[in-house]
PDB file of C-alpha atoms in Angstrom:
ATOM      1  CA  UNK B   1    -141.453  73.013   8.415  1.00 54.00           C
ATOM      2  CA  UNK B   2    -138.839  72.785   5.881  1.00 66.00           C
ATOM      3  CA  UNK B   3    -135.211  74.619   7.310  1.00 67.00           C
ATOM      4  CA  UNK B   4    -133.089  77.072   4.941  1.00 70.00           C
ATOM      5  CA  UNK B   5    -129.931  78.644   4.535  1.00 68.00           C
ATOM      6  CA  UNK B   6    -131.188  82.024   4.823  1.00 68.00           C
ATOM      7  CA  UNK B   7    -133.168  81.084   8.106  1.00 73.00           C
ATOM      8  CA  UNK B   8    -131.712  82.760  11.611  1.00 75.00           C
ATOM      9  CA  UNK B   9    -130.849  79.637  13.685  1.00 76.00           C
ATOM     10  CA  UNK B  10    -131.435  79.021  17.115  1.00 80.00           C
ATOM     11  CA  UNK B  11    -129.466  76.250  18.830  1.00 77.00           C
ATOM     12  CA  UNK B  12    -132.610  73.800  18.120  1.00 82.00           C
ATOM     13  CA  UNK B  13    -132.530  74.581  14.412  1.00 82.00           C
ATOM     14  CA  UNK B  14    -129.281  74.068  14.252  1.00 79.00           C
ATOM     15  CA  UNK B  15    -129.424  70.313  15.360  1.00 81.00           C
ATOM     16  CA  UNK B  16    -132.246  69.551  13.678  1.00 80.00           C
ATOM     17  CA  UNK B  17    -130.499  70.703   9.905  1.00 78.00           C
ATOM     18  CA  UNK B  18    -127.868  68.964  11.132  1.00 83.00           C
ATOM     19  CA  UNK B  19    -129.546  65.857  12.451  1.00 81.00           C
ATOM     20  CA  UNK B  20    -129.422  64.033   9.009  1.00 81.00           C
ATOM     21  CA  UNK B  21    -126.209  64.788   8.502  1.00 79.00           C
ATOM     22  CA  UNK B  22    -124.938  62.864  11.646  1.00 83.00           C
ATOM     23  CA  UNK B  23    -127.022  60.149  10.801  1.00 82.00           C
ATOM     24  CA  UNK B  24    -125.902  59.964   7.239  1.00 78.00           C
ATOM     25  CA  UNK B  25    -122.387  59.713   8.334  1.00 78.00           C
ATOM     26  CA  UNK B  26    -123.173  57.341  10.865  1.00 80.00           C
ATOM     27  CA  UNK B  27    -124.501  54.655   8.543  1.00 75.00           C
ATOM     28  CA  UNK B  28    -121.818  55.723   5.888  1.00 72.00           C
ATOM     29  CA  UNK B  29    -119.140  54.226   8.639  1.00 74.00           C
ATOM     30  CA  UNK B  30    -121.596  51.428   8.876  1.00 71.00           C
ATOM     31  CA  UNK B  31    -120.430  49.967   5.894  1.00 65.00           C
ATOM     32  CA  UNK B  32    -117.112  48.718   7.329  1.00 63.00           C
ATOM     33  CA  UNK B  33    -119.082  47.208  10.256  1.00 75.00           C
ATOM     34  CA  UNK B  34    -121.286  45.590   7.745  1.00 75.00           C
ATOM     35  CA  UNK B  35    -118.899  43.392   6.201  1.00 73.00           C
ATOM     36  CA  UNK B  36    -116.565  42.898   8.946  1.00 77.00           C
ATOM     37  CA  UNK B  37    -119.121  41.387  11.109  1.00 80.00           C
ATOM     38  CA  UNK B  38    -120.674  38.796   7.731  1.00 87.00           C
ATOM     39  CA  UNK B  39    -116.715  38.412   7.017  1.00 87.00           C
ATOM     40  CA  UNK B  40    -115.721  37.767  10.126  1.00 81.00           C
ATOM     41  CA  UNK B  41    -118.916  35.037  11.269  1.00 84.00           C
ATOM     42  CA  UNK B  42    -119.329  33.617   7.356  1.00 90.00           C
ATOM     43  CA  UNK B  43    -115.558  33.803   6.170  1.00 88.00           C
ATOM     44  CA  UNK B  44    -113.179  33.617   8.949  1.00 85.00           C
ATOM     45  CA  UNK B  45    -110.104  35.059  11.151  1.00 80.00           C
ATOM     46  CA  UNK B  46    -107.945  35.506   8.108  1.00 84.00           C
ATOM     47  CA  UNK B  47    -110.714  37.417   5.634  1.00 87.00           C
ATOM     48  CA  UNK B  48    -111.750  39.377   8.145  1.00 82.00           C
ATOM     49  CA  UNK B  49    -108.245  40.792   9.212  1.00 82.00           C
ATOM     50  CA  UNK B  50    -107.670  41.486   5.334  1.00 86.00           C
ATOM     51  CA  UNK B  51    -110.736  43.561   5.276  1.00 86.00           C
ATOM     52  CA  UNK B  52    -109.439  45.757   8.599  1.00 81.00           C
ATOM     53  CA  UNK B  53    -105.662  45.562   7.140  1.00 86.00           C
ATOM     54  CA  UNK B  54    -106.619  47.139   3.644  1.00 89.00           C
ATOM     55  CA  UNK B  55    -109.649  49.373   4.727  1.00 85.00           C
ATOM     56  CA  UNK B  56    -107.595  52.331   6.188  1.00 85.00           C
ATOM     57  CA  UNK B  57    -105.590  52.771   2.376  1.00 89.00           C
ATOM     58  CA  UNK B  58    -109.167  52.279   0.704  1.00 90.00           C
ATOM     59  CA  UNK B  59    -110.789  55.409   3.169  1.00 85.00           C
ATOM     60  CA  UNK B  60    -107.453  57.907   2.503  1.00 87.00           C
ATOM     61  CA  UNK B  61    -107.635  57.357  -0.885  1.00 89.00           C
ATOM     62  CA  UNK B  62    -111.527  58.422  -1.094  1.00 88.00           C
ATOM     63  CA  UNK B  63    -111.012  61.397   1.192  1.00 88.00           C
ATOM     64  CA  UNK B  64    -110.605  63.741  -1.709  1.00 89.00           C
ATOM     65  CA  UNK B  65    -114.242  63.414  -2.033  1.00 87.00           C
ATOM     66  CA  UNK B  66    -114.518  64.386   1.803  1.00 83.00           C
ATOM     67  CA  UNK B  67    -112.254  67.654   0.925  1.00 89.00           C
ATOM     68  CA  UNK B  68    -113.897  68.752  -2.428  1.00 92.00           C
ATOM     69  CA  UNK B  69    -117.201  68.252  -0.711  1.00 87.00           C
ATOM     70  CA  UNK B  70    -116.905  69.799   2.309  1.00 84.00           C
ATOM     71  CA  UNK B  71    -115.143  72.559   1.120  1.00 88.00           C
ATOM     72  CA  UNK B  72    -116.834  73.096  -2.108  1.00 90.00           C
ATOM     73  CA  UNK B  73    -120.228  73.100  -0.263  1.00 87.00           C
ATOM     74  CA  UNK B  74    -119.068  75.996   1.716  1.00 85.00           C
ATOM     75  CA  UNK B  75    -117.922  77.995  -1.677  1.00 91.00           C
ATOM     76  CA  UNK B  76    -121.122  77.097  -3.417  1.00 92.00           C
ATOM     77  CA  UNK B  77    -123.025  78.379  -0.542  1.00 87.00           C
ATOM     78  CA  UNK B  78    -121.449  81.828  -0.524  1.00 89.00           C
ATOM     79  CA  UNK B  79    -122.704  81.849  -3.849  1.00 92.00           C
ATOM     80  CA  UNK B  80    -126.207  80.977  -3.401  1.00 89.00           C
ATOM     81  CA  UNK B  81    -126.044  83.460  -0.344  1.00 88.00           C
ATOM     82  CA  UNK B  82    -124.088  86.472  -2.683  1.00 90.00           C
ATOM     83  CA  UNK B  83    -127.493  85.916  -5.097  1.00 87.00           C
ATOM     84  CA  UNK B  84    -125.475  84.079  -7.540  1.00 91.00           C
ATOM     85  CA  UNK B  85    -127.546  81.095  -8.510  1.00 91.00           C
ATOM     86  CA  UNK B  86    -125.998  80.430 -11.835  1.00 93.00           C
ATOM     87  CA  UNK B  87    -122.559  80.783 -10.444  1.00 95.00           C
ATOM     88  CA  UNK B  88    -122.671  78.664  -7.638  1.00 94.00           C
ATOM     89  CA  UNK B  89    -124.276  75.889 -10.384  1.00 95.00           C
ATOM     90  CA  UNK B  90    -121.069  76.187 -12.561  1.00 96.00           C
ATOM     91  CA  UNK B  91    -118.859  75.435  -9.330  1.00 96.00           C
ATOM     92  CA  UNK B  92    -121.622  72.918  -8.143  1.00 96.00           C
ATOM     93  CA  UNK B  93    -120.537  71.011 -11.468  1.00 96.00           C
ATOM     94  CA  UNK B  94    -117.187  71.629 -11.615  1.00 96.00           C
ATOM     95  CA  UNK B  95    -116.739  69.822  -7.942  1.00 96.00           C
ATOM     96  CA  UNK B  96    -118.670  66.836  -9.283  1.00 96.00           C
ATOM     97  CA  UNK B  97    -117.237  66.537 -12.470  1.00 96.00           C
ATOM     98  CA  UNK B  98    -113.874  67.280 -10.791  1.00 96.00           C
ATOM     99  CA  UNK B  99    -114.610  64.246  -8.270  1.00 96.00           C
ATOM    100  CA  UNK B 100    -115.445  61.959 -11.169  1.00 97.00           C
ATOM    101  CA  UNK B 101    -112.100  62.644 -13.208  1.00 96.00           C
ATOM    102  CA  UNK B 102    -109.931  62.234 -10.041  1.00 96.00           C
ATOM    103  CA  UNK B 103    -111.712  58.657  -8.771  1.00 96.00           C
ATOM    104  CA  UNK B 104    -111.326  57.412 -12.108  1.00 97.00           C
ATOM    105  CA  UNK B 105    -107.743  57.910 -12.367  1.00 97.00           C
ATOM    106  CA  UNK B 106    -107.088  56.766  -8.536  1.00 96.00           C
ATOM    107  CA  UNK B 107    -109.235  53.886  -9.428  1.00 97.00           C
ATOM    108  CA  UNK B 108    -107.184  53.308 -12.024  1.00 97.00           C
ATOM    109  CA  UNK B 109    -103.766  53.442 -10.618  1.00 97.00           C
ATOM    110  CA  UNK B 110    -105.098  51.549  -7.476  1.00 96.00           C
ATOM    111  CA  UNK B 111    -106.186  48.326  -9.875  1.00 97.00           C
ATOM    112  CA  UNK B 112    -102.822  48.400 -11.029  1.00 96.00           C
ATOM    113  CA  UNK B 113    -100.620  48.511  -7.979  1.00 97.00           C
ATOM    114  CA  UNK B 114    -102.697  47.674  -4.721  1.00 96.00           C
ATOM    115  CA  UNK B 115    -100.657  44.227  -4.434  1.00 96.00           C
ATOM    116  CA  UNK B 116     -97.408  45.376  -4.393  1.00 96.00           C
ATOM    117  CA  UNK B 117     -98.923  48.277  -1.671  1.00 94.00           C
ATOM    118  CA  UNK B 118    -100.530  45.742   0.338  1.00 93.00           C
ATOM    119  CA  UNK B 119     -97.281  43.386   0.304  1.00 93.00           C
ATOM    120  CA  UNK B 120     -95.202  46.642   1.391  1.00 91.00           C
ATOM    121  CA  UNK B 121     -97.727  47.356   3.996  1.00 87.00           C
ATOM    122  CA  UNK B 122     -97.348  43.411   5.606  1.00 86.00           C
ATOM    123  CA  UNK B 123     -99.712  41.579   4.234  1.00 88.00           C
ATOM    124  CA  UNK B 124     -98.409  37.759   3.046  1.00 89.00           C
ATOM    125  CA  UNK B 125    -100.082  34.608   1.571  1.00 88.00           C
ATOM    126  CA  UNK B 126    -103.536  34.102   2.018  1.00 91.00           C
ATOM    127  CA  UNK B 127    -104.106  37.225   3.495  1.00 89.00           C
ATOM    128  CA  UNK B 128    -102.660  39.298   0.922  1.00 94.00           C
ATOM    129  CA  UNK B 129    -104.764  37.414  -1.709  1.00 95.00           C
ATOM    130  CA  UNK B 130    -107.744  38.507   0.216  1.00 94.00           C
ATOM    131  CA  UNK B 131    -106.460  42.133   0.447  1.00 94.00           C
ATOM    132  CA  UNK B 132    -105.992  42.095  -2.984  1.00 96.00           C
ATOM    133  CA  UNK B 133    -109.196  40.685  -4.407  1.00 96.00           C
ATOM    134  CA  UNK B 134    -111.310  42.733  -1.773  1.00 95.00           C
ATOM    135  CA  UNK B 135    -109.580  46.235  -2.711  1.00 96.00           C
ATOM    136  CA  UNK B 136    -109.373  45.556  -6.469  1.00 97.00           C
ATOM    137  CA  UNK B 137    -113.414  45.088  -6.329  1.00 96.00           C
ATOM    138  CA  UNK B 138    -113.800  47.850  -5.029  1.00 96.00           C
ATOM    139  CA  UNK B 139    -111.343  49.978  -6.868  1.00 97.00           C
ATOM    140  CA  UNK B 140    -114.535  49.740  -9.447  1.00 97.00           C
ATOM    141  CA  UNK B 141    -116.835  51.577  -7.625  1.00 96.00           C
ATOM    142  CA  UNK B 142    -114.328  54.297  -5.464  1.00 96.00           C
ATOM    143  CA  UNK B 143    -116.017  56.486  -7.992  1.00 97.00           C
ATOM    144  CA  UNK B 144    -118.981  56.563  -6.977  1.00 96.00           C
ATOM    145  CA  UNK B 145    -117.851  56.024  -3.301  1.00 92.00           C
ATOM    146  CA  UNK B 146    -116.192  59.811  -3.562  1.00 95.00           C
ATOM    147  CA  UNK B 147    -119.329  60.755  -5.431  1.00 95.00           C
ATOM    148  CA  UNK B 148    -121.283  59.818  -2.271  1.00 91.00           C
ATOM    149  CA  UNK B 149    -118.801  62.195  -0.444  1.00 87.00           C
ATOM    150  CA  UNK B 150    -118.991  64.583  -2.359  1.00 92.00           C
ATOM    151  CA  UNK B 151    -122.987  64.494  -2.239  1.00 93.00           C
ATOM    152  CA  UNK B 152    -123.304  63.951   1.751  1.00 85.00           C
ATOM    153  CA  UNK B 153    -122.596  67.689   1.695  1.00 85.00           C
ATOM    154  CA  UNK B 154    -123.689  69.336  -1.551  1.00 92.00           C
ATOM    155  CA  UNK B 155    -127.333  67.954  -0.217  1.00 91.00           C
ATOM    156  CA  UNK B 156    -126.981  69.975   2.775  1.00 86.00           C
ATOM    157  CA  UNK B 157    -126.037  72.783   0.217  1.00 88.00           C
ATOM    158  CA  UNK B 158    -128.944  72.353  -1.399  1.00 90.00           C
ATOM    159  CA  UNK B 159    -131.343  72.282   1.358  1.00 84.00           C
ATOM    160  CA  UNK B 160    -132.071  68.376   1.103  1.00 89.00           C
ATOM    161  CA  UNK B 161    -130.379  67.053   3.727  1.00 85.00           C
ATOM    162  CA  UNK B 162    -133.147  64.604   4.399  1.00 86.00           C
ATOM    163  CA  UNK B 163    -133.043  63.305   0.681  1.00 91.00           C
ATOM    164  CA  UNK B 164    -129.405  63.131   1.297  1.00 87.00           C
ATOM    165  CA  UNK B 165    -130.089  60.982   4.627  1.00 86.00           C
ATOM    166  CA  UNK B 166    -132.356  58.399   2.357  1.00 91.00           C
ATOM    167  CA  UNK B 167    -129.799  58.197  -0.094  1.00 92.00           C
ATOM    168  CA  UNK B 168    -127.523  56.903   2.821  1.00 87.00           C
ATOM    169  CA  UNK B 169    -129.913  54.686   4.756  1.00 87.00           C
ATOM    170  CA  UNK B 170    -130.393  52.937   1.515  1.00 92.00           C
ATOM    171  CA  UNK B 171    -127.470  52.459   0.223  1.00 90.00           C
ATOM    172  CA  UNK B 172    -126.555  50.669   4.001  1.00 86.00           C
ATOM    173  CA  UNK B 173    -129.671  48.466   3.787  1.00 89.00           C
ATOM    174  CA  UNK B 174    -128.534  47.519   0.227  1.00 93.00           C
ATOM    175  CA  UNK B 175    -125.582  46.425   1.837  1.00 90.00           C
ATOM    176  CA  UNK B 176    -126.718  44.914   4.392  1.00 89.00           C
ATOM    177  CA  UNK B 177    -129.058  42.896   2.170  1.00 93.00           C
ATOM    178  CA  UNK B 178    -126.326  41.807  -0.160  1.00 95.00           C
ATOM    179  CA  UNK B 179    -123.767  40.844   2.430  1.00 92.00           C
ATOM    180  CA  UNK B 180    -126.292  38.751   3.796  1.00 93.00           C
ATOM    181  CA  UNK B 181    -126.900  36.982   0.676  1.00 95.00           C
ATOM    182  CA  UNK B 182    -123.660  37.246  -1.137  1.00 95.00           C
ATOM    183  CA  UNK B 183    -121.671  35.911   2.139  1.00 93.00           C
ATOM    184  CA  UNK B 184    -124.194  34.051   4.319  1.00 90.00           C
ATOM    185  CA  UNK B 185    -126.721  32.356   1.741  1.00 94.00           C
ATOM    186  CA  UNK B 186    -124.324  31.984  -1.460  1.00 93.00           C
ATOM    187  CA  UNK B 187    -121.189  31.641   0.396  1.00 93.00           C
ATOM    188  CA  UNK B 188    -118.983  34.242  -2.323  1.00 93.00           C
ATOM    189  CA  UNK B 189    -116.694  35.076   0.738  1.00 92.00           C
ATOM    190  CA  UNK B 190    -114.847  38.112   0.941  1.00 93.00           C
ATOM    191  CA  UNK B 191    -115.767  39.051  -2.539  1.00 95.00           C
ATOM    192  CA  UNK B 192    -119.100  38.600  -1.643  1.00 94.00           C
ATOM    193  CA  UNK B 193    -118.429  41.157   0.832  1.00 92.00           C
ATOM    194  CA  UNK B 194    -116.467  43.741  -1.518  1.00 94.00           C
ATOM    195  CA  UNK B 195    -119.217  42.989  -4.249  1.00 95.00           C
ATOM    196  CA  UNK B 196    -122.165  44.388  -1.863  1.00 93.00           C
ATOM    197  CA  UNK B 197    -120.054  47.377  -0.472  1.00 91.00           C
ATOM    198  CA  UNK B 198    -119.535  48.223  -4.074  1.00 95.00           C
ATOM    199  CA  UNK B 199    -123.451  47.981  -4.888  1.00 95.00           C
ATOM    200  CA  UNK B 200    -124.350  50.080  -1.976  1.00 93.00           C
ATOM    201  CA  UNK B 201    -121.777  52.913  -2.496  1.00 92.00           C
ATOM    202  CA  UNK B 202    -122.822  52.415  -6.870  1.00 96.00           C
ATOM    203  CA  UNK B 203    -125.897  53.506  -5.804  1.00 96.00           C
ATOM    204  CA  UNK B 204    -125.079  56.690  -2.821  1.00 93.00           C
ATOM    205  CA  UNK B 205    -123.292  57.984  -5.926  1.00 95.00           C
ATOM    206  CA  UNK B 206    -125.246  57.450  -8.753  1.00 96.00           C
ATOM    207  CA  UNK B 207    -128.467  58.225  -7.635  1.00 96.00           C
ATOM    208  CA  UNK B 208    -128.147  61.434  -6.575  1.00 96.00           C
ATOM    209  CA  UNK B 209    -126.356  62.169  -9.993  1.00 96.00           C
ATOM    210  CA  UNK B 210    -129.732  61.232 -11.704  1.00 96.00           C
ATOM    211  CA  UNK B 211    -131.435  63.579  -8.623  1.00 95.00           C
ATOM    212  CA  UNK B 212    -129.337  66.655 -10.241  1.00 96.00           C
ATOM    213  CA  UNK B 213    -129.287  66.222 -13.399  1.00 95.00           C
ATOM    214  CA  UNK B 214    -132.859  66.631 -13.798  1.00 92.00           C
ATOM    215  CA  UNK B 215    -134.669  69.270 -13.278  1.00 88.00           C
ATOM    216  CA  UNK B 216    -135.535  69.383  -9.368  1.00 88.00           C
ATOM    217  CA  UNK B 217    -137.053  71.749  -6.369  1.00 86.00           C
ATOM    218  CA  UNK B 218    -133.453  72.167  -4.659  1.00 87.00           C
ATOM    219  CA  UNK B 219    -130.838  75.439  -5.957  1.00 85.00           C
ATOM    220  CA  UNK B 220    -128.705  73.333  -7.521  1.00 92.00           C
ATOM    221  CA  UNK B 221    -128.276  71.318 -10.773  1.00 94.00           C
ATOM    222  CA  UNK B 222    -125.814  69.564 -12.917  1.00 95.00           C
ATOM    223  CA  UNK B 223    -125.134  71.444 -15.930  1.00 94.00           C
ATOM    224  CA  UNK B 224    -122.192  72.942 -18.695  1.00 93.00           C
ATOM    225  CA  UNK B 225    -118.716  74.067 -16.742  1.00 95.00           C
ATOM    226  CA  UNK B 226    -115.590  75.605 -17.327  1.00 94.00           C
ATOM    227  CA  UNK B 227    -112.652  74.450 -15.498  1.00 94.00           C
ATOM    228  CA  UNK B 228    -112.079  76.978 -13.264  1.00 95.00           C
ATOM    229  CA  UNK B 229    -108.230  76.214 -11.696  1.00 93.00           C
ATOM    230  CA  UNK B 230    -108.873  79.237  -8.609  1.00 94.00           C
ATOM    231  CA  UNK B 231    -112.197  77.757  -7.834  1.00 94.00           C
ATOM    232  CA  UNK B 232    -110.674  74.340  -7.521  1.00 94.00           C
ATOM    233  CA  UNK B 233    -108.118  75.142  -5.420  1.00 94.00           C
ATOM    234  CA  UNK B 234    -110.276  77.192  -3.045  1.00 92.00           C
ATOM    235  CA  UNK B 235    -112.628  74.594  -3.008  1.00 92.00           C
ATOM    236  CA  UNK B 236    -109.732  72.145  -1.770  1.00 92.00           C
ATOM    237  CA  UNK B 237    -107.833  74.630   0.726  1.00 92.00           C
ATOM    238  CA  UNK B 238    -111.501  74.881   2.294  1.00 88.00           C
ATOM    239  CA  UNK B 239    -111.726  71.371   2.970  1.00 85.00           C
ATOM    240  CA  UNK B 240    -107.729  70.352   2.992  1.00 88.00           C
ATOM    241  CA  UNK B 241    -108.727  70.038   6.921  1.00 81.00           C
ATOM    242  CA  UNK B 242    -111.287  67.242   6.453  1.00 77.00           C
ATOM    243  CA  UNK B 243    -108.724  65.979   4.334  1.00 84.00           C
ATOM    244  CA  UNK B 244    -105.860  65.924   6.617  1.00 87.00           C
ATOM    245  CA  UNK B 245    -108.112  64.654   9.354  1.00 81.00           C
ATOM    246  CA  UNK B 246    -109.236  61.557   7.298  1.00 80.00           C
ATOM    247  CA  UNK B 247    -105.638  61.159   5.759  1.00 86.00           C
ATOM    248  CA  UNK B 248    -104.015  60.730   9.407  1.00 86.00           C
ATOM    249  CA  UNK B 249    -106.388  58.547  10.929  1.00 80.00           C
ATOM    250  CA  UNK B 250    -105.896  56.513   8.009  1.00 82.00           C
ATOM    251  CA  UNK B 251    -102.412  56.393   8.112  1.00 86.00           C
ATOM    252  CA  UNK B 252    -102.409  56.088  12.103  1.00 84.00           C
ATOM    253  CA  UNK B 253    -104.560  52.425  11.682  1.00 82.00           C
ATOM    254  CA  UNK B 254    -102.375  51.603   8.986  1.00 81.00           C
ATOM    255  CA  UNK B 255     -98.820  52.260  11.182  1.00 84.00           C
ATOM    256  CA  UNK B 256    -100.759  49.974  13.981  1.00 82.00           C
ATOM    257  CA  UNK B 257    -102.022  47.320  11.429  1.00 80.00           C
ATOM    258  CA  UNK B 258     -98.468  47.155  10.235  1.00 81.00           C
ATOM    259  CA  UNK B 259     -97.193  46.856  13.372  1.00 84.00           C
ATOM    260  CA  UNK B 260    -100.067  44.508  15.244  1.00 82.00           C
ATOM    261  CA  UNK B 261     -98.785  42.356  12.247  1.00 79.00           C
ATOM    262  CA  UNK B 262     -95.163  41.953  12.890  1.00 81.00           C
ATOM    263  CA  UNK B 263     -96.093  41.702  16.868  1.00 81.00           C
ATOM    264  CA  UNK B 264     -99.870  39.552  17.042  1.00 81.00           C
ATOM    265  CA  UNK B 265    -100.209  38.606  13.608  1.00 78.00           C
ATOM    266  CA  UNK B 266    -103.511  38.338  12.208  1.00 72.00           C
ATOM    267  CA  UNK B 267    -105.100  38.584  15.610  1.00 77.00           C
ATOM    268  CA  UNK B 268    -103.875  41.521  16.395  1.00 78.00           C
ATOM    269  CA  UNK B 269    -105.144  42.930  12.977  1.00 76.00           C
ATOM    270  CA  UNK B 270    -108.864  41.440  13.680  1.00 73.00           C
ATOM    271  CA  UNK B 271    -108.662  42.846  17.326  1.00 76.00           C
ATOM    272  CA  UNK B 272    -107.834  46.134  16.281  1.00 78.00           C
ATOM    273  CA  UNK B 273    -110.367  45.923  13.407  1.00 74.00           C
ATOM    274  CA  UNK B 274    -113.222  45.756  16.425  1.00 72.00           C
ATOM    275  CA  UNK B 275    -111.846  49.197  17.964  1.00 78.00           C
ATOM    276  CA  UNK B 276    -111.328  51.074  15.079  1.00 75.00           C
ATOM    277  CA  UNK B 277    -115.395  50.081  13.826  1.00 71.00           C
ATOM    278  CA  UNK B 278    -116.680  51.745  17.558  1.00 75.00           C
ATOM    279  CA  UNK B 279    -114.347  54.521  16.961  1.00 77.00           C
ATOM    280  CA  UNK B 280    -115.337  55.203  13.308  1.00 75.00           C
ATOM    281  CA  UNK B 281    -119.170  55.545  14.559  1.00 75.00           C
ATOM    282  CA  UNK B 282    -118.077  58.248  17.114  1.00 79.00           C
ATOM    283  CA  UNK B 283    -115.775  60.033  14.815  1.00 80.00           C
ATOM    284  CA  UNK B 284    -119.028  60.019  12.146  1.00 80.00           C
ATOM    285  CA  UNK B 285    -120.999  61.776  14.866  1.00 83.00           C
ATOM    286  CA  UNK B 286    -118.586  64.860  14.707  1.00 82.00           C
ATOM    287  CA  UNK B 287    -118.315  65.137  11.052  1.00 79.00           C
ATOM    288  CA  UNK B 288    -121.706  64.775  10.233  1.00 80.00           C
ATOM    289  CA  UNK B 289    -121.553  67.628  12.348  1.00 83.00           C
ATOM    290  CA  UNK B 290    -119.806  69.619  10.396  1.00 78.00           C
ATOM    291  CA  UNK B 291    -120.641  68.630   7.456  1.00 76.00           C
ATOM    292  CA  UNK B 292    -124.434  70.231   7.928  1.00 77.00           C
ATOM    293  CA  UNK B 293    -122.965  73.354   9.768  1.00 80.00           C
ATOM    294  CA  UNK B 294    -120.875  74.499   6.720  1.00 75.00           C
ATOM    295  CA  UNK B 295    -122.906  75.510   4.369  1.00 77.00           C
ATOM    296  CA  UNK B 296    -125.070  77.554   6.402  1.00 78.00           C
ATOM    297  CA  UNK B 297    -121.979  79.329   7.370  1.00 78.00           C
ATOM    298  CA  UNK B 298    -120.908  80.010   4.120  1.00 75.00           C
ATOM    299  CA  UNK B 299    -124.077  80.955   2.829  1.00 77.00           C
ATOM    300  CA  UNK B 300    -124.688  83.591   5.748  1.00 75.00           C
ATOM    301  CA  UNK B 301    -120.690  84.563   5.375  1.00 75.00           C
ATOM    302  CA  UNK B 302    -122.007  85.794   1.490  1.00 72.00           C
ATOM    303  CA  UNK B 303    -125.696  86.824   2.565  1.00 71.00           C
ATOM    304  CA  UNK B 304    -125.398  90.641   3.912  1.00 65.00           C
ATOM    305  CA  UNK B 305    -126.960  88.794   6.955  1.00 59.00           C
TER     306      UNK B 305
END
């Protein structure tokens, strides 16, 4: 029996809307687990310390696709629940369209100055090569990496939080898939790695881009905008939580990567890199959680429910 917004929710209604969304965050942290365990059996100490030592800078800089879409989702839902259908699709799009703008010019910037970053942050010789070639891959598709974001909630928005879930689960089998061939059969290394997390998060973004733009059984669909500045900013004061949340457990595994490196070296880095994969899968648990509560808030908060 399909769940929706407008439903009253018992505790076991609740967790089962939510369900996907805990899963879908769960294998979204997956991907970092992915390629340090192919990097770190297939490529070595050194690779697979680069890939923990840059990864932290790579996740704060895509956490404006956590904020926009957790905090947009909650604003478009108030919509849908006010009655406002065509509304909340004119803020649907701006948030997406907003997302795209914003990763292309971080992607941009982020080509152009991720070695001197990653040389300020530590990193030295081999290791910063690594850092630098793995990052600058995916710089290409952090795009469609916020896009995925972005989408993890507006799904949930839209009442599909099970289409949202496939998305996910695909996207970390393509990954899986490609590290295993890219690394372990064709022996391309760290880019190997990069190269399949880049596939995998190509396709969470793109694909439900195509789902949107075309006409489709959900409330929502990508369509003509305005910039709306107010909307924006609401949008991002709703979700500047997620972002500060994301933004300092970034920067807290960056101040101990930093400083594992002047104390342990490159082993410290790698052991640290273990810890922080367990505690990303935990963390994913929560905000999956909230991720799938929000819009039924906000839809019920502009519902006269």
């Amino acid at each position: 029996m399909k769940i929706q917004l407008s439903d009253h929710f018992s505790y076991k209604k609740l967790l089962r809307f939510t369900l996907p969304s805990i899963v879908m965050m769960i294998f979204t942290s997956i991907y970092g687990v992915v390629d340090g365990l192919f990097v770190s059996n297939f490529v070595g100490k050194t690779a697979f310390a680069a890939v923990n030592f840059i990864m932290p800078l790579l996740m704060m800089l895509s956490t404006i696709g956590f904020m926009i879409g957790v905090g947009g989702s909650a604003l478009v839902a108030k919509t849908l629940g006010e009655g406002d259908n065509e509304r909340a699709n004119k803020y649907f799009s701006l948030l997406v369209y907003s997302v795209i703008a914003a990763g292309i010019v971080i992607s941009i910037l982020g080509e152009i100055f991720i070695e001197p970053i990653a040389y300020s942050l530590g990193a030295r010789g081999e290791m910063l090569n690594n850092c630098v070639l793995y990052s600058r891959i995916l710089f290409i598709s952090l795009t469609m990496f916020m896009l995925q974001n972005v989408f993890q909630s507006l799904f949930v928005t839209a009442e599909k939080p099970k289409i949202g879930l496939a998305v996910t689960v695909t996207a970390g089998c393509i990954n899986i898939v490609m590290d295993f061939l890219l690394i372990g059969v064709f022996n391309f290394g760290i880019a190997g790695a990069a190269i399949a997390t880049a596939m995998s998060e190509t396709f969470g973004g793109l694909f439900p881009i195509i789902y949107f733009s075309r006409k489709n059984k959900s409330h929502l669909k990508l369509g003509k905008t305005r910039f709306m500045g107010k909307v924006l900013l609401k949008a991002c004061t709703n979700g500047s939580s997620e972002l500060m949340t994301n933004i300092s457990m970034s920067l807290v595994n960056m101040l101990y990567n930093i400083q594992l490196m002047n104390l342990a070296g490159e082993n410290g880095v790698a052991a640290y890199g273990v810890i922080m994969y367990v505690n990303f899968i935990f963390i994913a648990i929560f905000l999956g959680y909230s991720i799938g509560s929000a819009p039924i808030i906000g839809y019920n908060y502009g519902s006269p429910n």
